[in-house]
Amino acid sequence: MGKIKAIWQNKWVKFSVVSFLYLLWFVVWSQIWWSIIGLVVIYDLYISKYYQRLFWNKHLEHKQKSKTYKSIAGWVEAIVFAVVVAMLIRTYFVEMYVIPTSSMEKTLLIGDYLGVSKVSYGPKLPNTPLSFPFVHNVNPLNPKQKSYLDWIELPYKRLKGTGKIKRFDVVVFNYPEGDTVALAAPQNNYYQLIRQYGRENILKQSEIIFHPVDKRDNYIKRLIGMPGDTIQVKRGTLYVNGIEEPEREKRQYLYSVTTNGTTIPVNTIKELEIAPEDISYYPNYNTYQVYLTDENREKIKKLPNVTSVERVIFNEPDIDIFPHDTANYAWSVDNFGPLWIPRKGATVTLTQETLPLYERIIRNYEGNELEIRGNDIYINGVKATEYTFNMDYFFMMGDNRHNSLDSRFWGFVPEDHIVGKASFVWFSVDKHKKFPANIRFGRMFRGIN
């Protein structure tokens, strides 16, 4: 042990080890080639020590002479170190998220705090590196102000990861339709507002802001469709490449539960762990609308005052369902597709009928100019009858199938929107209970599948 310490005291050994790790991380893995100049800083830190003689020694002298300076400097050093380390961990390895809605019940509950692995699929480097630390896209002191500067906007770049994205993974991604936000109603989908009220009306009533990919809101869903897959939902049942989705213990659907006129006991609802957000009662009809797993459906059926339990199926075509063209695609949340998911390098034929499926990809995600002139389609000023995709795309759905804003509403998720894999729940609180009963100890440090 003494020999190891003696070797480590050698300044050239320190310089060599730190330089090797720096090159491995920032130059080889990150492929930020210009960062090789950081070796100059490391060389000065361990060998030449020019900065130390010029500035750092004076800083240490001030700390010895002044208790006030020492106290302030200590706090500044600690904060800077903590921020730098936390940002590196957050960018390259793992980031924390909290579940705000019930779209993934029962897999994930409102109030779950997640660890999301960046290395599982490879860390995605920021498009906007100049931003306020630990704030996503808006200034917390002024929600109408961005939390980042778009002076520098870098192209999409993903580093090598420990694995590949797989079907049925629980994935965190940037919300594809979060590129445009009406500040008068930031919680609402901008494109849905346009469909309801018209573009001109929205532009008159609200300031509009645009977010780059990495600053769009974070969503979490289950990856249902891989590039090249064909998705179809028939009467609420999902099929991937013609094969019915395997049974999933925690998947939920909306049911209409009718009673004999008496209510379901509150204790029973608690025992079934049905979230308050997932149940509504209509006393005039002796009916509940409730989201249930298969297991809870069978338990509800056995209650003595329950007369029927019927799964709700939405059959009517919905303009808010992708691709928002009910004339050619009369789809709903329960009758959707078949829809082929684009993959990188594949080519599709473009017609007036197929364009609604790929218009957003061509224009918004892959950055082309798209025009319709009569019956003809022009891409970047050139008449086009087909299109070849530059990225892979994915299809996401929530496990709470009737209470999830997912790919059935806004379509494909581009590969450059993928953030990471939801790996574990490290903390969980129930907002409907008081401390300490609100802490869900049984969910802490549990894996996600």
GROMACS .gro file of N, CA and C in nm, residues 105-257:
model
  459
  105GLU      N    1  -5.000   0.412  -1.504
  105GLU     CA    2  -5.052   0.326  -1.397
  105GLU      C    3  -5.082   0.188  -1.456
  106LYS      N    4  -5.057   0.082  -1.381
  106LYS     CA    5  -4.998   0.067  -1.251
  106LYS      C    6  -4.847   0.047  -1.256
  107THR      N    7  -4.788   0.049  -1.372
  107THR     CA    8  -4.644   0.031  -1.382
  107THR      C    9  -4.572   0.139  -1.305
  108LEU      N   10  -4.613   0.264  -1.328
  108LEU     CA   11  -4.557   0.379  -1.259
  108LEU      C   12  -4.672   0.461  -1.200
  109LEU      N   13  -4.653   0.509  -1.078
  109LEU     CA   14  -4.757   0.582  -1.008
  109LEU      C   15  -4.724   0.730  -1.002
  110ILE      N   16  -4.828   0.812  -0.995
  110ILE     CA   17  -4.807   0.955  -0.973
  110ILE      C   18  -4.727   0.971  -0.843
  111GLY      N   19  -4.617   1.047  -0.851
  111GLY     CA   20  -4.533   1.067  -0.734
  111GLY      C   21  -4.412   0.975  -0.728
  112ASP      N   22  -4.397   0.886  -0.828
  112ASP     CA   23  -4.276   0.805  -0.836
  112ASP      C   24  -4.160   0.892  -0.885
  113TYR      N   25  -4.045   0.878  -0.820
  113TYR     CA   26  -3.924   0.946  -0.863
  113TYR      C   27  -3.833   0.840  -0.929
  114LEU      N   28  -3.796   0.865  -1.053
  114LEU     CA   29  -3.727   0.764  -1.132
  114LEU      C   30  -3.581   0.798  -1.155
  115GLY      N   31  -3.501   0.694  -1.167
  115GLY     CA   32  -3.367   0.707  -1.221
  115GLY      C   33  -3.371   0.662  -1.366
  116VAL      N   34  -3.335   0.750  -1.457
  116VAL     CA   35  -3.340   0.721  -1.601
  116VAL      C   36  -3.199   0.707  -1.654
  117SER      N   37  -3.168   0.590  -1.703
  117SER     CA   38  -3.033   0.560  -1.749
  117SER      C   39  -3.006   0.623  -1.885
  118LYS      N   40  -2.903   0.707  -1.892
  118LYS     CA   41  -2.861   0.765  -2.020
  118LYS      C   42  -2.769   0.668  -2.096
  119VAL      N   43  -2.696   0.583  -2.021
  119VAL     CA   44  -2.599   0.496  -2.087
  119VAL      C   45  -2.663   0.372  -2.148
  120SER      N   46  -2.788   0.342  -2.114
  120SER     CA   47  -2.852   0.222  -2.169
  120SER      C   48  -2.859   0.228  -2.321
  121TYR      N   49  -2.899   0.345  -2.375
  121TYR     CA   50  -2.907   0.361  -2.521
  121TYR      C   51  -2.796   0.452  -2.574
  122GLY      N   52  -2.715   0.506  -2.484
  122GLY     CA   53  -2.612   0.601  -2.522
  122GLY      C   54  -2.658   0.742  -2.491
  123PRO      N   55  -2.576   0.822  -2.418
  123PRO     CA   56  -2.616   0.959  -2.385
  123PRO      C   57  -2.632   1.044  -2.511
  124LYS      N   58  -2.736   1.125  -2.511
  124LYS     CA   59  -2.758   1.220  -2.620
  124LYS      C   60  -2.701   1.354  -2.575
  125LEU      N   61  -2.605   1.407  -2.649
  125LEU     CA   62  -2.544   1.533  -2.610
  125LEU      C   63  -2.641   1.649  -2.633
  126PRO      N   64  -2.636   1.752  -2.550
  126PRO     CA   65  -2.733   1.862  -2.559
  126PRO      C   66  -2.725   1.936  -2.693
  127ASN      N   67  -2.843   1.973  -2.746
  127ASN     CA   68  -2.848   2.060  -2.863
  127ASN      C   69  -2.818   2.204  -2.824
  128THR      N   70  -2.859   2.240  -2.702
  128THR     CA   71  -2.840   2.377  -2.653
  128THR      C   72  -2.754   2.373  -2.527
  129PRO      N   73  -2.622   2.383  -2.541
  129PRO     CA   74  -2.534   2.369  -2.425
  129PRO      C   75  -2.538   2.488  -2.330
  130LEU      N   76  -2.586   2.604  -2.377
  130LEU     CA   77  -2.591   2.722  -2.291
  130LEU      C   78  -2.728   2.730  -2.225
  131SER      N   79  -2.737   2.680  -2.103
  131SER     CA   80  -2.866   2.678  -2.034
  131SER      C   81  -2.845   2.687  -1.884
  132PHE      N   82  -2.951   2.725  -1.813
  132PHE     CA   83  -2.946   2.736  -1.668
  132PHE      C   84  -2.944   2.596  -1.609
  133PRO      N   85  -2.853   2.565  -1.516
  133PRO     CA   86  -2.840   2.429  -1.464
  133PRO      C   87  -2.968   2.378  -1.398
  134PHE      N   88  -3.002   2.251  -1.427
  134PHE     CA   89  -3.110   2.177  -1.361
  134PHE      C   90  -3.250   2.234  -1.389
  135VAL      N   91  -3.263   2.323  -1.487
  135VAL     CA   92  -3.394   2.374  -1.528
  135VAL      C   93  -3.414   2.331  -1.671
  136HIS      N   94  -3.536   2.282  -1.703
  136HIS     CA   95  -3.553   2.220  -1.834
  136HIS      C   96  -3.569   2.321  -1.948
  137ASN      N   97  -3.687   2.386  -1.958
  137ASN     CA   98  -3.704   2.473  -2.074
  137ASN      C   99  -3.760   2.612  -2.045
  138VAL      N  100  -3.806   2.636  -1.923
  138VAL     CA  101  -3.856   2.771  -1.891
  138VAL      C  102  -3.792   2.821  -1.762
  139ASN      N  103  -3.780   2.952  -1.754
  139ASN     CA  104  -3.726   3.017  -1.636
  139ASN      C  105  -3.827   3.004  -1.522
  140PRO      N  106  -3.791   2.941  -1.409
  140PRO     CA  107  -3.888   2.922  -1.300
  140PRO      C  108  -3.940   3.053  -1.242
  141LEU      N  109  -3.863   3.161  -1.259
  141LEU     CA  110  -3.906   3.292  -1.209
  141LEU      C  111  -3.993   3.365  -1.310
  142ASN      N  112  -3.987   3.324  -1.436
  142ASN     CA  113  -4.067   3.385  -1.542
  142ASN      C  114  -4.101   3.279  -1.646
  143PRO      N  115  -4.217   3.213  -1.633
  143PRO     CA  116  -4.253   3.102  -1.722
  143PRO      C  117  -4.261   3.141  -1.870
  144LYS      N  118  -4.265   3.270  -1.900
  144LYS     CA  119  -4.270   3.313  -2.039
  144LYS      C  120  -4.131   3.330  -2.099
  145GLN      N  121  -4.030   3.303  -2.019
  145GLN     CA  122  -3.892   3.321  -2.063
  145GLN      C  123  -3.821   3.186  -2.069
  146LYS      N  124  -3.746   3.162  -2.175
  146LYS     CA  125  -3.673   3.037  -2.189
  146LYS      C  126  -3.560   3.028  -2.087
  147SER      N  127  -3.526   2.907  -2.048
  147SER     CA  128  -3.418   2.885  -1.951
  147SER      C  129  -3.284   2.859  -2.019
  148TYR      N  130  -3.279   2.876  -2.149
  148TYR     CA  131  -3.158   2.845  -2.226
  148TYR      C  132  -3.137   2.952  -2.333
  149LEU      N  133  -3.016   2.956  -2.385
  149LEU     CA  134  -2.983   3.047  -2.494
  149LEU      C  135  -2.966   2.966  -2.621
  150ASP      N  136  -3.027   3.013  -2.729
  150ASP     CA  137  -3.018   2.939  -2.855
  150ASP      C  138  -2.916   3.001  -2.951
  151TRP      N  139  -2.817   3.074  -2.893
  151TRP     CA  140  -2.708   3.128  -2.974
  151TRP      C  141  -2.629   3.015  -3.039
  152ILE      N  142  -2.611   2.908  -2.962
  152ILE     CA  143  -2.543   2.789  -3.016
  152ILE      C  144  -2.643   2.674  -3.014
  153GLU      N  145  -2.667   2.615  -3.130
  153GLU     CA  146  -2.755   2.498  -3.137
  153GLU      C  147  -2.682   2.389  -3.214
  154LEU      N  148  -2.645   2.282  -3.144
  154LEU     CA  149  -2.564   2.176  -3.201
  154LEU      C  150  -2.651   2.068  -3.266
  155PRO      N  151  -2.599   1.999  -3.367
  155PRO     CA  152  -2.675   1.891  -3.431
  155PRO      C  153  -2.687   1.769  -3.339
  156TYR      N  154  -2.778   1.681  -3.374
  156TYR     CA  155  -2.802   1.559  -3.295
  156TYR      C  156  -2.677   1.471  -3.293
  157LYS      N  157  -2.642   1.427  -3.171
  157LYS     CA  158  -2.529   1.337  -3.156
  157LYS      C  159  -2.552   1.246  -3.035
  158ARG      N  160  -2.544   1.116  -3.059
  158ARG     CA  161  -2.562   1.018  -2.950
  158ARG      C  162  -2.436   0.934  -2.936
  159LEU      N  163  -2.390   0.917  -2.813
  159LEU     CA  164  -2.271   0.837  -2.787
  159LEU      C  165  -2.306   0.689  -2.779
  160LYS      N  166  -2.206   0.605  -2.779
  160LYS     CA  167  -2.228   0.461  -2.767
  160LYS      C  168  -2.283   0.428  -2.629
  161GLY      N  169  -2.379   0.337  -2.625
  161GLY     CA  170  -2.439   0.296  -2.498
  161GLY      C  171  -2.406   0.153  -2.464
  162THR      N  172  -2.460   0.106  -2.353
  162THR     CA  173  -2.434  -0.031  -2.309
  162THR      C  174  -2.527  -0.131  -2.377
  163GLY      N  175  -2.632  -0.081  -2.444
  163GLY     CA  176  -2.726  -0.171  -2.510
  163GLY      C  177  -2.805  -0.097  -2.615
  164LYS      N  178  -2.906  -0.165  -2.668
  164LYS     CA  179  -2.993  -0.109  -2.771
  164LYS      C  180  -3.135  -0.094  -2.717
  165ILE      N  181  -3.209  -0.002  -2.773
  165ILE     CA  182  -3.348   0.015  -2.736
  165ILE      C  183  -3.427  -0.107  -2.782
  166LYS      N  184  -3.520  -0.155  -2.697
  166LYS     CA  185  -3.595  -0.278  -2.726
  166LYS      C  186  -3.745  -0.255  -2.715
  167ARG      N  187  -3.818  -0.334  -2.790
  167ARG     CA  188  -3.964  -0.330  -2.781
  167ARG      C  189  -4.008  -0.361  -2.638
  168PHE      N  190  -4.103  -0.283  -2.589
  168PHE     CA  191  -4.164  -0.293  -2.456
  168PHE      C  192  -4.077  -0.232  -2.346
  169ASP      N  193  -3.964  -0.169  -2.379
  169ASP     CA  194  -3.892  -0.089  -2.280
  169ASP      C  195  -3.978   0.029  -2.236
  170VAL      N  196  -3.960   0.073  -2.112
  170VAL     CA  197  -4.022   0.198  -2.065
  170VAL      C  198  -3.921   0.309  -2.090
  171VAL      N  199  -3.959   0.405  -2.174
  171VAL     CA  200  -3.863   0.500  -2.229
  171VAL      C  201  -3.903   0.644  -2.197
  172VAL      N  202  -3.803   0.726  -2.162
  172VAL     CA  203  -3.822   0.871  -2.149
  172VAL      C  204  -3.776   0.935  -2.279
  173PHE      N  205  -3.856   1.029  -2.331
  173PHE     CA  206  -3.824   1.093  -2.458
  173PHE      C  207  -3.876   1.236  -2.458
  174ASN      N  208  -3.824   1.316  -2.549
  174ASN     CA  209  -3.873   1.453  -2.566
  174ASN      C  210  -4.003   1.449  -2.645
  175TYR      N  211  -4.103   1.518  -2.594
  175TYR     CA  212  -4.236   1.520  -2.655
  175TYR      C  213  -4.229   1.576  -2.797
  176PRO      N  214  -4.260   1.495  -2.900
  176PRO     CA  215  -4.242   1.541  -3.039
  176PRO      C  216  -4.319   1.668  -3.074
  177GLU      N  217  -4.441   1.682  -3.022
  177GLU     CA  218  -4.519   1.801  -3.055
  177GLU      C  219  -4.494   1.915  -2.956
  178GLY      N  220  -4.389   1.901  -2.875
  178GLY     CA  221  -4.351   2.007  -2.782
  178GLY      C  222  -4.260   2.110  -2.844
  179ASP      N  223  -4.244   2.104  -2.977
  179ASP     CA  224  -4.157   2.201  -3.044
  179ASP      C  225  -4.217   2.341  -3.044
  180THR      N  226  -4.350   2.351  -3.039
  180THR     CA  227  -4.418   2.480  -3.045
  180THR      C  228  -4.513   2.492  -2.927
  181VAL      N  229  -4.509   2.607  -2.858
  181VAL     CA  230  -4.591   2.627  -2.738
  181VAL      C  231  -4.659   2.763  -2.745
  182ALA      N  232  -4.791   2.765  -2.719
  182ALA     CA  233  -4.865   2.891  -2.705
  182ALA      C  234  -4.859   2.931  -2.559
  183LEU      N  235  -4.792   3.041  -2.528
  183LEU     CA  236  -4.768   3.079  -2.390
  183LEU      C  237  -4.896   3.110  -2.313
  184ALA      N  238  -5.004   3.144  -2.383
  184ALA     CA  239  -5.131   3.171  -2.315
  184ALA      C  240  -5.191   3.042  -2.258
  185ALA      N  241  -5.151   2.927  -2.315
  185ALA     CA  242  -5.200   2.797  -2.266
  185ALA      C  243  -5.088   2.694  -2.281
  186PRO      N  244  -4.978   2.710  -2.206
  186PRO     CA  245  -4.861   2.624  -2.225
  186PRO      C  246  -4.886   2.477  -2.194
  187GLN      N  247  -4.990   2.449  -2.114
  187GLN     CA  248  -5.019   2.310  -2.079
  187GLN      C  249  -5.094   2.238  -2.191
  188ASN      N  250  -5.145   2.313  -2.289
  188ASN     CA  251  -5.222   2.256  -2.399
  188ASN      C  252  -5.133   2.227  -2.520
  189ASN      N  253  -5.170   2.124  -2.595
  189ASN     CA  254  -5.099   2.091  -2.718
  189ASN      C  255  -5.127   2.200  -2.822
  190TYR      N  256  -5.022   2.264  -2.872
  190TYR     CA  257  -5.036   2.375  -2.967
  190TYR      C  258  -5.111   2.331  -3.092
  191TYR      N  259  -5.080   2.214  -3.144
  191TYR     CA  260  -5.140   2.168  -3.269
  191TYR      C  261  -5.287   2.133  -3.250
  192GLN      N  262  -5.323   2.086  -3.132
  192GLN     CA  263  -5.464   2.061  -3.102
  192GLN      C  264  -5.540   2.193  -3.093
  193LEU      N  265  -5.477   2.295  -3.035
  193LEU     CA  266  -5.539   2.428  -3.030
  193LEU      C  267  -5.563   2.481  -3.171
  194ILE      N  268  -5.468   2.457  -3.260
  194ILE     CA  269  -5.482   2.502  -3.399
  194ILE      C  270  -5.600   2.432  -3.465
  195ARG      N  271  -5.614   2.301  -3.441
  195ARG     CA  272  -5.726   2.228  -3.501
  195ARG      C  273  -5.861   2.277  -3.447
  196GLN      N  274  -5.863   2.316  -3.320
  196GLN     CA  275  -5.988   2.360  -3.258
  196GLN      C  276  -6.026   2.503  -3.293
  197TYR      N  277  -5.927   2.593  -3.292
  197TYR     CA  278  -5.959   2.736  -3.302
  197TYR      C  279  -5.903   2.804  -3.426
  198GLY      N  280  -5.813   2.735  -3.498
  198GLY     CA  281  -5.753   2.796  -3.616
  198GLY      C  282  -5.625   2.869  -3.583
  199ARG      N  283  -5.529   2.862  -3.675
  199ARG     CA  284  -5.397   2.920  -3.652
  199ARG      C  285  -5.404   3.071  -3.628
  200GLU      N  286  -5.482   3.141  -3.709
  200GLU     CA  287  -5.488   3.287  -3.698
  200GLU      C  288  -5.539   3.330  -3.561
  201ASN      N  289  -5.641   3.261  -3.509
  201ASN     CA  290  -5.695   3.296  -3.378
  201ASN      C  291  -5.593   3.274  -3.267
  202ILE      N  292  -5.518   3.167  -3.276
  202ILE     CA  293  -5.416   3.138  -3.174
  202ILE      C  294  -5.305   3.242  -3.180
  203LEU      N  295  -5.260   3.277  -3.300
  203LEU     CA  296  -5.152   3.375  -3.314
  203LEU      C  297  -5.194   3.513  -3.265
  204LYS      N  298  -5.324   3.545  -3.277
  204LYS     CA  299  -5.372   3.673  -3.228
  204LYS      C  300  -5.376   3.679  -3.076
  205GLN      N  301  -5.400   3.565  -3.012
  205GLN     CA  302  -5.425   3.564  -2.868
  205GLN      C  303  -5.303   3.526  -2.785
  206SER      N  304  -5.200   3.472  -2.848
  206SER     CA  305  -5.089   3.422  -2.767
  206SER      C  306  -4.955   3.440  -2.835
  207GLU      N  307  -4.854   3.466  -2.752
  207GLU     CA  308  -4.716   3.463  -2.801
  207GLU      C  309  -4.676   3.317  -2.820
  208ILE      N  310  -4.601   3.290  -2.926
  208ILE     CA  311  -4.560   3.154  -2.958
  208ILE      C  312  -4.409   3.141  -2.939
  209ILE      N  313  -4.365   3.032  -2.873
  209ILE     CA  314  -4.222   3.005  -2.862
  209ILE      C  315  -4.192   2.867  -2.920
  210PHE      N  316  -4.067   2.849  -2.959
  210PHE     CA  317  -4.024   2.724  -3.021
  210PHE      C  318  -3.909   2.665  -2.940
  211HIS      N  319  -3.914   2.534  -2.917
  211HIS     CA  320  -3.810   2.466  -2.839
  211HIS      C  321  -3.732   2.370  -2.929
  212PRO      N  322  -3.598   2.369  -2.916
  212PRO     CA  323  -3.520   2.264  -2.984
  212PRO      C  324  -3.549   2.129  -2.921
  213VAL      N  325  -3.501   2.023  -2.984
  213VAL     CA  326  -3.537   1.887  -2.942
  213VAL      C  327  -3.511   1.863  -2.794
  214ASP      N  328  -3.390   1.897  -2.745
  214ASP     CA  329  -3.355   1.861  -2.608
  214ASP      C  330  -3.428   1.945  -2.503
  215LYS      N  331  -3.497   2.051  -2.545
  215LYS     CA  332  -3.571   2.135  -2.451
  215LYS      C  333  -3.722   2.116  -2.461
  216ARG      N  334  -3.765   2.016  -2.535
  216ARG     CA  335  -3.907   1.983  -2.537
  216ARG      C  336  -3.940   1.902  -2.412
  217ASP      N  337  -4.063   1.911  -2.365
  217ASP     CA  338  -4.103   1.845  -2.241
  217ASP      C  339  -4.070   1.696  -2.246
  218ASN      N  340  -4.040   1.639  -2.131
  218ASN     CA  341  -4.010   1.497  -2.121
  218ASN      C  342  -4.137   1.416  -2.098
  219TYR      N  343  -4.154   1.311  -2.176
  219TYR     CA  344  -4.265   1.217  -2.160
  219TYR      C  345  -4.207   1.079  -2.130
  220ILE      N  346  -4.291   0.994  -2.070
  220ILE     CA  347  -4.249   0.856  -2.045
  220ILE      C  348  -4.362   0.762  -2.086
  221LYS      N  349  -4.332   0.667  -2.171
  221LYS     CA  350  -4.429   0.568  -2.219
  221LYS      C  351  -4.357   0.436  -2.242
  222ARG      N  352  -4.435   0.336  -2.281
  222ARG     CA  353  -4.377   0.207  -2.318
  222ARG      C  354  -4.358   0.203  -2.469
  223LEU      N  355  -4.239   0.158  -2.511
  223LEU     CA  356  -4.210   0.148  -2.653
  223LEU      C  357  -4.281   0.024  -2.708
  224ILE      N  358  -4.378   0.049  -2.796
  224ILE     CA  359  -4.460  -0.058  -2.851
  224ILE      C  360  -4.412  -0.101  -2.989
  225GLY      N  361  -4.370  -0.002  -3.070
  225GLY     CA  362  -4.332  -0.033  -3.207
  225GLY      C  363  -4.192   0.011  -3.241
  226MET      N  364  -4.113  -0.080  -3.301
  226MET     CA  365  -3.977  -0.052  -3.345
  226MET      C  366  -3.979  -0.008  -3.491
  227PRO      N  367  -3.869   0.052  -3.540
  227PRO     CA  368  -3.862   0.089  -3.682
  227PRO      C  369  -3.889  -0.033  -3.771
  228GLY      N  370  -3.980  -0.017  -3.867
  228GLY     CA  371  -4.014  -0.126  -3.958
  228GLY      C  372  -4.131  -0.210  -3.912
  229ASP      N  373  -4.176  -0.194  -3.786
  229ASP     CA  374  -4.292  -0.268  -3.737
  229ASP      C  375  -4.422  -0.210  -3.795
  230THR      N  376  -4.527  -0.291  -3.793
  230THR     CA  377  -4.661  -0.244  -3.828
  230THR      C  378  -4.750  -0.256  -3.705
  231ILE      N  379  -4.812  -0.144  -3.667
  231ILE     CA  380  -4.895  -0.136  -3.547
  231ILE      C  381  -5.041  -0.132  -3.587
  232GLN      N  382  -5.123  -0.203  -3.511
  232GLN     CA  383  -5.268  -0.193  -3.530
  232GLN      C  384  -5.338  -0.217  -3.397
  233VAL      N  385  -5.442  -0.137  -3.373
  233VAL     CA  386  -5.528  -0.157  -3.255
  233VAL      C  387  -5.668  -0.187  -3.306
  234LYS      N  388  -5.721  -0.304  -3.269
  234LYS     CA  389  -5.856  -0.345  -3.311
  234LYS      C  390  -5.941  -0.367  -3.187
  235ARG      N  391  -6.044  -0.282  -3.175
  235ARG     CA  392  -6.133  -0.286  -3.059
  235ARG      C  393  -6.055  -0.290  -2.927
  236GLY      N  394  -5.952  -0.205  -2.921
  236GLY     CA  395  -5.875  -0.188  -2.799
  236GLY      C  396  -5.761  -0.286  -2.780
  237THR      N  397  -5.749  -0.386  -2.868
  237THR     CA  398  -5.643  -0.486  -2.856
  237THR      C  399  -5.530  -0.451  -2.951
  238LEU      N  400  -5.409  -0.445  -2.899
  238LEU     CA  401  -5.292  -0.407  -2.977
  238LEU      C  402  -5.231  -0.526  -3.048
  239TYR      N  403  -5.197  -0.504  -3.175
  239TYR     CA  404  -5.127  -0.605  -3.254
  239TYR      C  405  -4.999  -0.542  -3.311
  240VAL      N  406  -4.888  -0.613  -3.296
  240VAL     CA  407  -4.760  -0.570  -3.351
  240VAL      C  408  -4.717  -0.674  -3.454
  241ASN      N  409  -4.709  -0.631  -3.580
  241ASN     CA  410  -4.677  -0.721  -3.691
  241ASN      C  411  -4.774  -0.839  -3.695
  242GLY      N  412  -4.901  -0.808  -3.667
  242GLY     CA  413  -5.007  -0.908  -3.675
  242GLY      C  414  -5.018  -0.998  -3.553
  243ILE      N  415  -4.930  -0.982  -3.454
  243ILE     CA  416  -4.931  -1.066  -3.334
  243ILE      C  417  -4.986  -0.986  -3.217
  244GLU      N  418  -5.082  -1.044  -3.146
  244GLU     CA  419  -5.142  -0.975  -3.032
  244GLU      C  420  -5.038  -0.950  -2.924
  245GLU      N  421  -5.044  -0.829  -2.866
  245GLU     CA  422  -4.951  -0.794  -2.758
  245GLU      C  423  -4.962  -0.894  -2.644
  246PRO      N  424  -4.849  -0.938  -2.587
  246PRO     CA  425  -4.855  -1.032  -2.474
  246PRO      C  426  -4.925  -0.970  -2.354
  247GLU      N  427  -4.983  -1.056  -2.271
  247GLU     CA  428  -5.051  -1.009  -2.151
  247GLU      C  429  -4.954  -0.930  -2.064
  248ARG      N  430  -5.005  -0.819  -2.012
  248ARG     CA  431  -4.923  -0.735  -1.926
  248ARG      C  432  -4.999  -0.711  -1.796
  249GLU      N  433  -4.942  -0.755  -1.686
  249GLU     CA  434  -5.011  -0.756  -1.557
  249GLU      C  435  -5.064  -0.619  -1.518
  250LYS      N  436  -4.989  -0.512  -1.544
  250LYS     CA  437  -5.026  -0.381  -1.493
  250LYS      C  438  -5.093  -0.291  -1.598
  251ARG      N  439  -5.125  -0.344  -1.714
  251ARG     CA  440  -5.193  -0.267  -1.817
  251ARG      C  441  -5.337  -0.240  -1.776
  252GLN      N  442  -5.386  -0.120  -1.806
  252GLN     CA  443  -5.522  -0.081  -1.765
  252GLN      C  444  -5.605  -0.034  -1.885
  253TYR      N  445  -5.737  -0.056  -1.872
  253TYR     CA  446  -5.834  -0.004  -1.969
  253TYR      C  447  -5.948   0.063  -1.894
  254LEU      N  448  -6.027   0.140  -1.966
  254LEU     CA  449  -6.143   0.207  -1.906
  254LEU      C  450  -6.262   0.112  -1.908
  255TYR      N  451  -6.330   0.103  -1.792
  255TYR     CA  452  -6.450   0.019  -1.779
  255TYR      C  453  -6.566   0.100  -1.727
  256SER      N  454  -6.685   0.060  -1.768
  256SER     CA  455  -6.809   0.114  -1.712
  256SER      C  456  -6.864   0.011  -1.613
  257VAL      N  457  -6.866   0.050  -1.486
  257VAL     CA  458  -6.909  -0.042  -1.379
  257VAL      C  459  -7.044   0.005  -1.326
   0.00000   0.00000   0.00000
